Coordinates of C-alpha atoms and ligand atoms in Angstrom, one line a residue:
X166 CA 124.6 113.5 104.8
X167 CA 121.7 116.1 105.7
X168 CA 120.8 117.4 109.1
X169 CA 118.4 119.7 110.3
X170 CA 119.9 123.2 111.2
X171 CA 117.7 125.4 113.6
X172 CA 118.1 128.6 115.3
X173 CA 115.8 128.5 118.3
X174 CA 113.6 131.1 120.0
X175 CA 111.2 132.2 117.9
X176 CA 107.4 131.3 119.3
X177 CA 106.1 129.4 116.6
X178 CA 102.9 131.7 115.2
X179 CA 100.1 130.4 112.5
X180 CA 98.1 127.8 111.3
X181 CA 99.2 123.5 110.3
X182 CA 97.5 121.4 108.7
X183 CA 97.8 117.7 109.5
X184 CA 98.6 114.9 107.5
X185 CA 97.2 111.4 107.6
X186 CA 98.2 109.3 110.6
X187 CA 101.5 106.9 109.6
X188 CA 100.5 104.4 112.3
X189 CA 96.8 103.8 110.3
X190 CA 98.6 104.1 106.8
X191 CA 101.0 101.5 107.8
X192 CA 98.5 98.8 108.5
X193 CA 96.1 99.6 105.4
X194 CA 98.8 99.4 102.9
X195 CA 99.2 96.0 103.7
X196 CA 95.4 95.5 104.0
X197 CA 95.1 96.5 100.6
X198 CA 96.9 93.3 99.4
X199 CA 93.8 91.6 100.2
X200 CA 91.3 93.4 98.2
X201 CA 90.5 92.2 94.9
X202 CA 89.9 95.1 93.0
X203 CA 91.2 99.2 93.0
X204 CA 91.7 100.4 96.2
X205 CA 91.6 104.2 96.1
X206 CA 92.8 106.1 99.7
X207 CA 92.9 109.9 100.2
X208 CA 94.8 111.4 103.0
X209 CA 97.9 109.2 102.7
X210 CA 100.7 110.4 104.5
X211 CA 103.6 111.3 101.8
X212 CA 106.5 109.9 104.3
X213 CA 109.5 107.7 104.2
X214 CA 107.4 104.4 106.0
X215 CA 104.4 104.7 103.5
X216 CA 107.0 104.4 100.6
X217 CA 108.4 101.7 101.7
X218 CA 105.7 99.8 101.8
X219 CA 104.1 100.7 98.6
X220 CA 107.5 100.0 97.0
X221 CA 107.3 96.7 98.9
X222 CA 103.8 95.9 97.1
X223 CA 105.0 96.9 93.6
X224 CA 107.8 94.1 94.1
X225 CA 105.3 91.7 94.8
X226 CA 103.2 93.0 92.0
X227 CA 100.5 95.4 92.4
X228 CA 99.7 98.6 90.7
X229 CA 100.2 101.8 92.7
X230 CA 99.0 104.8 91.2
X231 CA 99.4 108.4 92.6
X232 CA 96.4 110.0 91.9
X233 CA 97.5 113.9 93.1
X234 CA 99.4 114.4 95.9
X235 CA 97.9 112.2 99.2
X236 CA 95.6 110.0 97.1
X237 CA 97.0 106.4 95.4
X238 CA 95.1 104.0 93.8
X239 CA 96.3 100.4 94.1
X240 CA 95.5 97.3 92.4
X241 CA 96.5 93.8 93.9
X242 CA 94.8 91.8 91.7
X243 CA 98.0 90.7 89.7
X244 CA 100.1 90.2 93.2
X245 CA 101.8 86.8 93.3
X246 CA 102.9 85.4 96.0
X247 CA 106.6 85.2 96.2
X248 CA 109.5 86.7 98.1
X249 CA 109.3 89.7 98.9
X250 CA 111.9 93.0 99.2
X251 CA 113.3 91.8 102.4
X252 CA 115.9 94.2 102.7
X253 CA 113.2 96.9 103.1
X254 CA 110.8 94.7 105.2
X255 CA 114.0 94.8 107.4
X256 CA 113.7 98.3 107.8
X257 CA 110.8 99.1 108.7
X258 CA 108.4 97.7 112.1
X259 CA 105.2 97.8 109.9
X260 CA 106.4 95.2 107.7
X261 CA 104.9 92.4 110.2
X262 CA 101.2 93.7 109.3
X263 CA 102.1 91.7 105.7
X264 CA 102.3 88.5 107.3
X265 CA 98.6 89.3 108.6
X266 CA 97.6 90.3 105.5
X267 CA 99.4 87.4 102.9
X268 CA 98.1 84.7 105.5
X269 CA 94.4 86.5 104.4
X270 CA 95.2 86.3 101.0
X271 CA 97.6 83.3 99.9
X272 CA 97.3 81.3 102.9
X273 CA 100.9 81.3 103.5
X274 CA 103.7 84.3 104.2
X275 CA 107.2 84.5 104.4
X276 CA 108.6 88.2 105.7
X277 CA 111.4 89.7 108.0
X278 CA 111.2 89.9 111.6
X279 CA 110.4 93.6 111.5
X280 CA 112.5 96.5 111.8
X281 CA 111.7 100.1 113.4
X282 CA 112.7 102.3 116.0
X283 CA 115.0 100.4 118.7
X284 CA 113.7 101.2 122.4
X285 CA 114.1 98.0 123.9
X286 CA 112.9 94.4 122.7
X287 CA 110.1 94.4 120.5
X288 CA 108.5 90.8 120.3
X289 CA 106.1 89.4 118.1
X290 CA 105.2 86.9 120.6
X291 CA 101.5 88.1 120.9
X292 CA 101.1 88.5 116.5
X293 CA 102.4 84.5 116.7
X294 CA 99.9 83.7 118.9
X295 CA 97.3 84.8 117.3
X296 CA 98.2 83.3 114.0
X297 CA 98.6 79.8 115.6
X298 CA 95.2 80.5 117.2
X299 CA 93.7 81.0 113.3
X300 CA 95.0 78.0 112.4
X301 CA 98.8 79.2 110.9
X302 CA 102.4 77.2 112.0
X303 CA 104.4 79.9 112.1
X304 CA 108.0 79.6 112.5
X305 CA 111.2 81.8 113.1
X306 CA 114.4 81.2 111.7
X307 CA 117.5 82.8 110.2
X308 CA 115.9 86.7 110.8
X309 CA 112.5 85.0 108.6
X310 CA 109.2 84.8 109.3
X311 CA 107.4 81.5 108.1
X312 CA 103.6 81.0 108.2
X313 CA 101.6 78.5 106.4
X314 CA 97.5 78.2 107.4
X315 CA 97.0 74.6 107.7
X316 CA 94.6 73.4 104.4
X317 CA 95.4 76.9 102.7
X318 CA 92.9 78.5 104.8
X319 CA 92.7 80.1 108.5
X320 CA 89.7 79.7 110.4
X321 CA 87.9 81.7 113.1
X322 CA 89.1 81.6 116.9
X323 CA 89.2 83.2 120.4
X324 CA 92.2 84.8 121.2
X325 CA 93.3 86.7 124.6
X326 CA 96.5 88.8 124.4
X327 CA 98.6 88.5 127.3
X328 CA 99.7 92.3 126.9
X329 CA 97.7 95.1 124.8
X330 CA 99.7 95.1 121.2
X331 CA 99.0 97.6 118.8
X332 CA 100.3 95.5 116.5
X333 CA 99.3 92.0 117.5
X334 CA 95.8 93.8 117.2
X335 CA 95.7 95.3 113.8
X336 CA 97.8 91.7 112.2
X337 CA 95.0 89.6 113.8
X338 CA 92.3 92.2 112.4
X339 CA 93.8 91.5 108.9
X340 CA 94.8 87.5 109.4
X341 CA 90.9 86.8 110.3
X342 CA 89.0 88.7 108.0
X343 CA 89.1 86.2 105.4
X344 CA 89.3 83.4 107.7
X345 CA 86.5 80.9 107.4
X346 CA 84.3 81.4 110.1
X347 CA 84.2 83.9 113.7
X348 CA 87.1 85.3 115.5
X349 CA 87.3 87.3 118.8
X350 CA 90.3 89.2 119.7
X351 CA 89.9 89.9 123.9
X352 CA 92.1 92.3 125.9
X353 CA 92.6 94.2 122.2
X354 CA 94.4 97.8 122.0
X355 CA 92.2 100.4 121.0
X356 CA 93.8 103.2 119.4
X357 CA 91.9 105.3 116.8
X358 CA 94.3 103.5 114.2
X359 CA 92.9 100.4 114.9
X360 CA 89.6 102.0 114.5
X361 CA 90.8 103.3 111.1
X362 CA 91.9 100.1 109.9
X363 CA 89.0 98.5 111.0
X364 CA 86.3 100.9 109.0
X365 CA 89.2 100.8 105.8
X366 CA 88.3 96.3 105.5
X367 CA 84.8 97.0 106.4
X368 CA 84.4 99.9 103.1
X369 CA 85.8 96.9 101.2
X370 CA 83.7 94.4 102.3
X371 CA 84.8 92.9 105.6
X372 CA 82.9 92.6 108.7
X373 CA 85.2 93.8 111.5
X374 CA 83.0 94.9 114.6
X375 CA 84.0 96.4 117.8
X376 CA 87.0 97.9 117.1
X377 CA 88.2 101.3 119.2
X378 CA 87.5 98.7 122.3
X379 CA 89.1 95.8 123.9
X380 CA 86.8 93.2 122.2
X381 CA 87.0 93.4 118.3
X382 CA 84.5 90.1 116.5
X383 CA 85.4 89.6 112.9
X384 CA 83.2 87.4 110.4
X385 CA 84.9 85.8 108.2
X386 CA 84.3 86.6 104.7
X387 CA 84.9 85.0 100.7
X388 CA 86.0 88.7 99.0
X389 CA 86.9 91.8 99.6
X390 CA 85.8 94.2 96.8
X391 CA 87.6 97.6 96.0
X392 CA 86.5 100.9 97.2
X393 CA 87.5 104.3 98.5
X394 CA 88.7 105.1 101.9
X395 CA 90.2 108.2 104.0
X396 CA 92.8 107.8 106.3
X397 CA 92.0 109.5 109.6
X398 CA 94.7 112.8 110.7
X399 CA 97.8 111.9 112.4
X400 CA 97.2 111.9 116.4
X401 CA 101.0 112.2 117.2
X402 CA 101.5 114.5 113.9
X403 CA 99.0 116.9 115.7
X404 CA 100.7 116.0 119.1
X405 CA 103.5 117.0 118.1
X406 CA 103.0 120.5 116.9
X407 CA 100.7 121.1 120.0
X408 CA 103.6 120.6 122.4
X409 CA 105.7 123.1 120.1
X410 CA 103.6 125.9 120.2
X411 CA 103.4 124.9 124.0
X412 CA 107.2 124.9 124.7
X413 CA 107.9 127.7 122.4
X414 CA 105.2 130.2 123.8
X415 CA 103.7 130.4 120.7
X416 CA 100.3 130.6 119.0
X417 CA 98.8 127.6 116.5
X418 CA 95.8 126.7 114.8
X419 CA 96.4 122.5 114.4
X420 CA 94.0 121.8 111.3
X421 CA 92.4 119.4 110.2
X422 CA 92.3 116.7 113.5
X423 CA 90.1 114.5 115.6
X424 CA 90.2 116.4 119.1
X425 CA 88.7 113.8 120.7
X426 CA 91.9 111.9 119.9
X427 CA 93.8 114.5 121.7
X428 CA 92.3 114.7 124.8
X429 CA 95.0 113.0 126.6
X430 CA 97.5 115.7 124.9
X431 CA 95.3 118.5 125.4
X432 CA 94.4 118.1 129.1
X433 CA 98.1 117.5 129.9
X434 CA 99.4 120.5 128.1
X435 CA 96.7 122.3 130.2
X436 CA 98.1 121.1 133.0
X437 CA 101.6 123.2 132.4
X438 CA 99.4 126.4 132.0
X439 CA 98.9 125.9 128.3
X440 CA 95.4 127.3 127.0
X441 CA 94.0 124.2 124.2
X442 CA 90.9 125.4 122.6
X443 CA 89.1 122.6 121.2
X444 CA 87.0 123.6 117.8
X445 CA 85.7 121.2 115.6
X446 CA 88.6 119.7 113.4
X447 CA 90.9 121.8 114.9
X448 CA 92.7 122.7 118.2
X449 CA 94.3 126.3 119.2
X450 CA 97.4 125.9 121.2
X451 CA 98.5 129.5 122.9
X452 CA 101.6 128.8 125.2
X453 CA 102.5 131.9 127.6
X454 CA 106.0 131.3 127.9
X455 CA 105.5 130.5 131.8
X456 CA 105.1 126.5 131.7
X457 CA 104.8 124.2 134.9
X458 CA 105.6 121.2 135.4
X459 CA 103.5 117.9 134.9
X460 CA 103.9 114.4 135.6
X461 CA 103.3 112.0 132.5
X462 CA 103.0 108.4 132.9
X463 CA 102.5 106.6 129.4
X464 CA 99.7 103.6 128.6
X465 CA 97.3 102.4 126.3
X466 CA 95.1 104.4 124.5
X467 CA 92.9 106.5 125.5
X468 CA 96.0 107.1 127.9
X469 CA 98.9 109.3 127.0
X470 CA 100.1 107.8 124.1
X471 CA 104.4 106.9 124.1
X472 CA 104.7 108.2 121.1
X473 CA 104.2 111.7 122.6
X474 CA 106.7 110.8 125.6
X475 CA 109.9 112.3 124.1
X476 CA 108.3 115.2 122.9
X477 CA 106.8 116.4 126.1
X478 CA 110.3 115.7 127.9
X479 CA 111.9 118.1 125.2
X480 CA 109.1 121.1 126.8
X481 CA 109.6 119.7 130.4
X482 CA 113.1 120.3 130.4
X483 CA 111.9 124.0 130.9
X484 CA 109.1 124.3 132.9
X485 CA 109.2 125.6 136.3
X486 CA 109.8 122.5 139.3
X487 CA 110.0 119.1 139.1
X488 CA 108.9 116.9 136.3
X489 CA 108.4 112.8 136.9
X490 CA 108.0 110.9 133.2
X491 CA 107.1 107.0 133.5
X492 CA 107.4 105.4 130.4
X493 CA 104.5 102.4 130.7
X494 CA 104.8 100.9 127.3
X495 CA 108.8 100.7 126.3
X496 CA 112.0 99.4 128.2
X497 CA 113.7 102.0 127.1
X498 CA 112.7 105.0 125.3
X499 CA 114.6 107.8 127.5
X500 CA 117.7 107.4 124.8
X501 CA 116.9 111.0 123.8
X502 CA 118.1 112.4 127.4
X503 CA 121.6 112.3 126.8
X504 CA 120.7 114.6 123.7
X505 CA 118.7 117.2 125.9
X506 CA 121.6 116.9 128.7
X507 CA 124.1 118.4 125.3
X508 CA 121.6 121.2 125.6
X509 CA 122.0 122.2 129.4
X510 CA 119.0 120.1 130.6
X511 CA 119.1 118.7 133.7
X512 CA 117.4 115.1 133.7
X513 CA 118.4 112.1 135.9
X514 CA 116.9 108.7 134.5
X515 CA 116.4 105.0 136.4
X516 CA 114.6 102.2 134.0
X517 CA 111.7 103.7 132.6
X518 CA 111.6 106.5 135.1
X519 CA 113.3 110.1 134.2
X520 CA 113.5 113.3 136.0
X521 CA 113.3 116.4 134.9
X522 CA 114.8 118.9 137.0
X523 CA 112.8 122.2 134.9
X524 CA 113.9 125.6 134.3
X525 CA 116.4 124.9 131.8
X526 CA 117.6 127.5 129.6
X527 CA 118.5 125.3 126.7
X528 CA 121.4 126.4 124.3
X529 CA 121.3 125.1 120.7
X530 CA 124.2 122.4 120.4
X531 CA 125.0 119.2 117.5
X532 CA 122.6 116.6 118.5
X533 CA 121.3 113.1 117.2
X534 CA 117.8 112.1 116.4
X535 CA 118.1 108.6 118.2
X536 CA 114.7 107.4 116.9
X537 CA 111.6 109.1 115.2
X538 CA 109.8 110.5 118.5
X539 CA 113.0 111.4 119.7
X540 CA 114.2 113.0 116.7
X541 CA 111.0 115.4 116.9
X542 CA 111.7 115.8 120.6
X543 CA 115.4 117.5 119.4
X544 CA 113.2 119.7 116.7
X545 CA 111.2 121.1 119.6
X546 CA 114.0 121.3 121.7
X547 CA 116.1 123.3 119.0
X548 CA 113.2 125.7 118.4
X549 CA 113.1 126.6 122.1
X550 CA 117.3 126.9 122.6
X551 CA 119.1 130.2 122.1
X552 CA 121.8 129.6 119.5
X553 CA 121.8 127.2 116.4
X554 CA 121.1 123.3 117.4
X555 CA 122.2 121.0 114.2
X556 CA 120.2 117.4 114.1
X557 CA 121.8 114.6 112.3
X558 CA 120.3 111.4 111.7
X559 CA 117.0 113.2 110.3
X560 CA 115.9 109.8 107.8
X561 CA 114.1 108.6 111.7
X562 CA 112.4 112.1 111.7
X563 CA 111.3 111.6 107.9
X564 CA 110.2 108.3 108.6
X565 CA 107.0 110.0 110.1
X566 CA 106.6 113.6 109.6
X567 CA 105.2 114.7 105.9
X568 CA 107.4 118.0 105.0
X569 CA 108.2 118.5 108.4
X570 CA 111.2 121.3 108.0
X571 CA 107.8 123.3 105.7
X572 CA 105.8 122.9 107.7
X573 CA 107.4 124.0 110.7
X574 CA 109.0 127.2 108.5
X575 CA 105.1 128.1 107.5
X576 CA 105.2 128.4 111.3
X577 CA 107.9 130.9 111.8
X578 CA 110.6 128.4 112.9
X579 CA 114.2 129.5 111.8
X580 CA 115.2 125.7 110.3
X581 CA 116.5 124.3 106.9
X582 CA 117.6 120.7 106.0
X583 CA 121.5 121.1 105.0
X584 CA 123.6 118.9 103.3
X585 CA 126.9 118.2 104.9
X586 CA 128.9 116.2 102.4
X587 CA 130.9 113.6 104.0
X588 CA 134.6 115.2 103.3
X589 CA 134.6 117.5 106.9
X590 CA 136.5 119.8 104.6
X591 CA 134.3 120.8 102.2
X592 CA 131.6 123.8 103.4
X593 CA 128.4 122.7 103.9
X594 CA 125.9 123.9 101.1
X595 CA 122.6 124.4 101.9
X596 CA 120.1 122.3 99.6
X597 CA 116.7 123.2 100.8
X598 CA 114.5 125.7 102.7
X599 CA 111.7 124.2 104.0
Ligands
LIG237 C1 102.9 100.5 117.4 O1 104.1 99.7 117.6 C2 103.4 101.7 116.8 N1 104.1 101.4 115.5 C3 104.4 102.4 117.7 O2 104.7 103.7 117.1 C4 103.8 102.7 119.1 O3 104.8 103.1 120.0 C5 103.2 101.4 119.6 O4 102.3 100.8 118.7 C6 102.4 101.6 120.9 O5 101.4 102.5 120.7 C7 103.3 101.2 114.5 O6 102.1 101.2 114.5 C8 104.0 100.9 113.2 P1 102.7 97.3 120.5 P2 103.9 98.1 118.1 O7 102.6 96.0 119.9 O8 102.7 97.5 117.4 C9 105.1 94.6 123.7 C10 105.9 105.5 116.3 O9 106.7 106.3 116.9 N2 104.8 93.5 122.7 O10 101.5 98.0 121.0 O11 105.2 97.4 117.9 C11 106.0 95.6 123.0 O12 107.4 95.2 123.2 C12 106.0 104.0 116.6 O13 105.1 105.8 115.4 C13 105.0 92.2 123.1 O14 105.5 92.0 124.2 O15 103.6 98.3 119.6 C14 105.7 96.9 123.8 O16 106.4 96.9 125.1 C15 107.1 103.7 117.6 N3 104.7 91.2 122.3 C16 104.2 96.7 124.1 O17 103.9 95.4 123.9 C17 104.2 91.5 121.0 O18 103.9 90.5 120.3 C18 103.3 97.5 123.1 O19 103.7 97.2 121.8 C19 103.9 92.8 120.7 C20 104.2 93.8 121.5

């Protein structure tokens, strides 16, 4: 079994780079499947989610090719439909975005329900909707997806989600844009992945318009022809190593990032007293050591984004006063408190409300990673604690983070991954640095 072993309270110093974002990735992989030619995409996150899914479409029988570290090539010319790896489509929430994308293709799909971080219920309602709406019976049964586009082919709709569904967004995106005829997606999400995925089918062919607002219009079209395509930089990646330096009082250079896709980040690290200098592709965090408090309330995008919500409750367990977090997307994504509470913080929590009593002086303790976010929350946590904090449970942190312990050690941070074997009585050997 490996954990995470850190020993806190060393500012974090230097310069990251950023790798592409997992939540764009995630929903092009897929995509791809619908391309007939070579797909070539730079900037792919090397992480646990991405592959899975590339594994998932060599079982069904394209040909992924890694070019050099970060860029694939894949061809889905030869796939076929048939049943998939659903034991790894059960893994992972991603894996709905292929009944999106085999509707496109074939006409027809059969996958998992999806997998993925457990917060509270996670529906499909609003992707279900929108394939009925395109002209797909979709059915649920036995833990299976079934959808079959009545006369082989979808056609063009209007469609108005009840709630704003990343998701639901990006698996219509794909469903319609081979679907005969016009489709308009109302009340859509609008976060820059959706963006991403959007400009990825419109390099190969599609004609996807409006996307990064809450009406997206696809046109139908026959083919999509291969091509190249970047994937944008991670916005919680970044995120994340912004609210490090923050909590840790250090001093980082994030590279290679959208700062307009931070803004939300940025102007509430600002808020605890943290200076954010915004610079092209870049962002300098400098944290003083002295934070404040804030109040973070979680939405859509361009509001703060949930994905960031554990992390900032890991650096508002120590600033000075009286934090309020309210969580706007998730039933319940406070699991990570009980963690923080091992480590002296004081936060009480009601629904998807927590308080954060600040001022903590956290002390480094054997803790889970409960989820992905949560699991980078500990990280920051650890890094900030006097003592040594060990993280079990680290596969949700890999899920999402390219070389996270590496990069974080280029930064200064005192942390290794360590293999515990599962006899308690053997001594732990340590496997890796960084
Ligand atoms: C995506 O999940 C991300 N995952 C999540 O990131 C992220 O937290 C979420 O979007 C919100 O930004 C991927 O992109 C793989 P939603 P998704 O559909 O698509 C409800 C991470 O840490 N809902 O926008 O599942 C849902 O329950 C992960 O990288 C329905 O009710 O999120 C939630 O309350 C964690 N019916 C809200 O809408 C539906 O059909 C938003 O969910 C779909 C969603």
């Amino acid at each position: 079994m490996e954990k995470y072993v850190i020993n806190g309270g060393k500012p974090l110093q230097g310069e990251v780079d950023i790798s592409g974002a997992k939540n764009a990735a995630v929903a092009i992989i897929p995509a791809a499947l619908m391309v007939d030619g070579i797909c070539r995409i730079e900037n792919m996150p090397q992480i646990s989610d991405t592959d899975m899914l590339l594994t998932i479409l060599t079982q069904l029988g394209a040909e992924v090719r890694m070019i050099c570290p970060g860029t694939i090539e894949i061809d889905s010319r030869n796939v076929r439909f048939c049943d998939a790896p659903f034991d790894l489509m059960r893994k992972i929430r991603a894996s709905y975005y292929l009944i999106g994308a085999m509707l496109g293709r074939f006409g027809s799909a059969k996958t998992t329900m999806p997998g993925g971080c457990n917060f509270g219920v996670r529906p499909i309602d609003q992707h279900i909707k929108g394939m009925n709406a395109l002209g797909a019976q979709v059915d649920v049964r036995n833990g299976f997806v079934y959808a079959e586009a009545e006369g082989g082919k979808l056609h063009g709709a209007k469609i108005y989600l009840d709630k704003v569904s990343v998701g639901a967004t990006m698996n219509i995106i794909l469903a319609a844009t081979m679907a005969s005829g016009r489709t308009i997606i109302e009340n859509a999400a609008r976060e820059p992945h959706i963006v991403d995925l959007a400009n990825f089918l419109n390099s190969m062919g599609a004609d996807v318009r409006g996307a990064g607002t809450d009406t997206v219009k696809i046109n139908g079209v026959e083919r999509l022809h291969g091509g190249s395509y970047s994937i944008i930089p991670d916005q919680i990646e970044a995120g994340t190593y912004m609210v490090a330096a923050a909590a840790t009082g250090g001093e980082v250079l994030v590279k290679n990032v959208i700062p307009k896709h931070l803004e939300c980040i940025s102007a509430k690290l600002r808020e605890t007293g943290t200076i954010v200098q915004e610079y092209e592709d870049s962002v300098l965090v400098k944290g003083n050591g002295h934070l404040r408090k804030a109040n973070v309330k979680t939405l859509p995008y361009p509001g703060f984004p949930t994905d960031m919500q554990p992390q900032m409750g890991a650096l508002l367990c120590m600033a000075n006063g009286t934090s309020v977090i309210t969580e706007g997307i998730y039933d319940n994504r406070f699991k990570y408190v009980n963690e923080l509470r091992k480590m002296g913080a004081d936060i009480q929590v009601d629904g998807r409300i927590a308080i954060f009593e600040g001022g903590a002086k956290l002390t480094g303790a054997p803790v889970m990673a409960c989820d992905l976010r949560a699991g980078a929350a500990m990280v920051i946590a650890g890094l900030c604690a006097s003592g040594k904090t060990e993280i079990e449970d680290i596969h949700f942190i890999e899920r999402g983070y390219e070389n996270f312990v590496g990069k974080l050690r280029k930064l200064g941070a005192g942390i290794s991954i360590v293999d515990y074997p599962d006899e308690p009585e053997l001594h732990e050997k340590v496997i890796s640095i960084g």
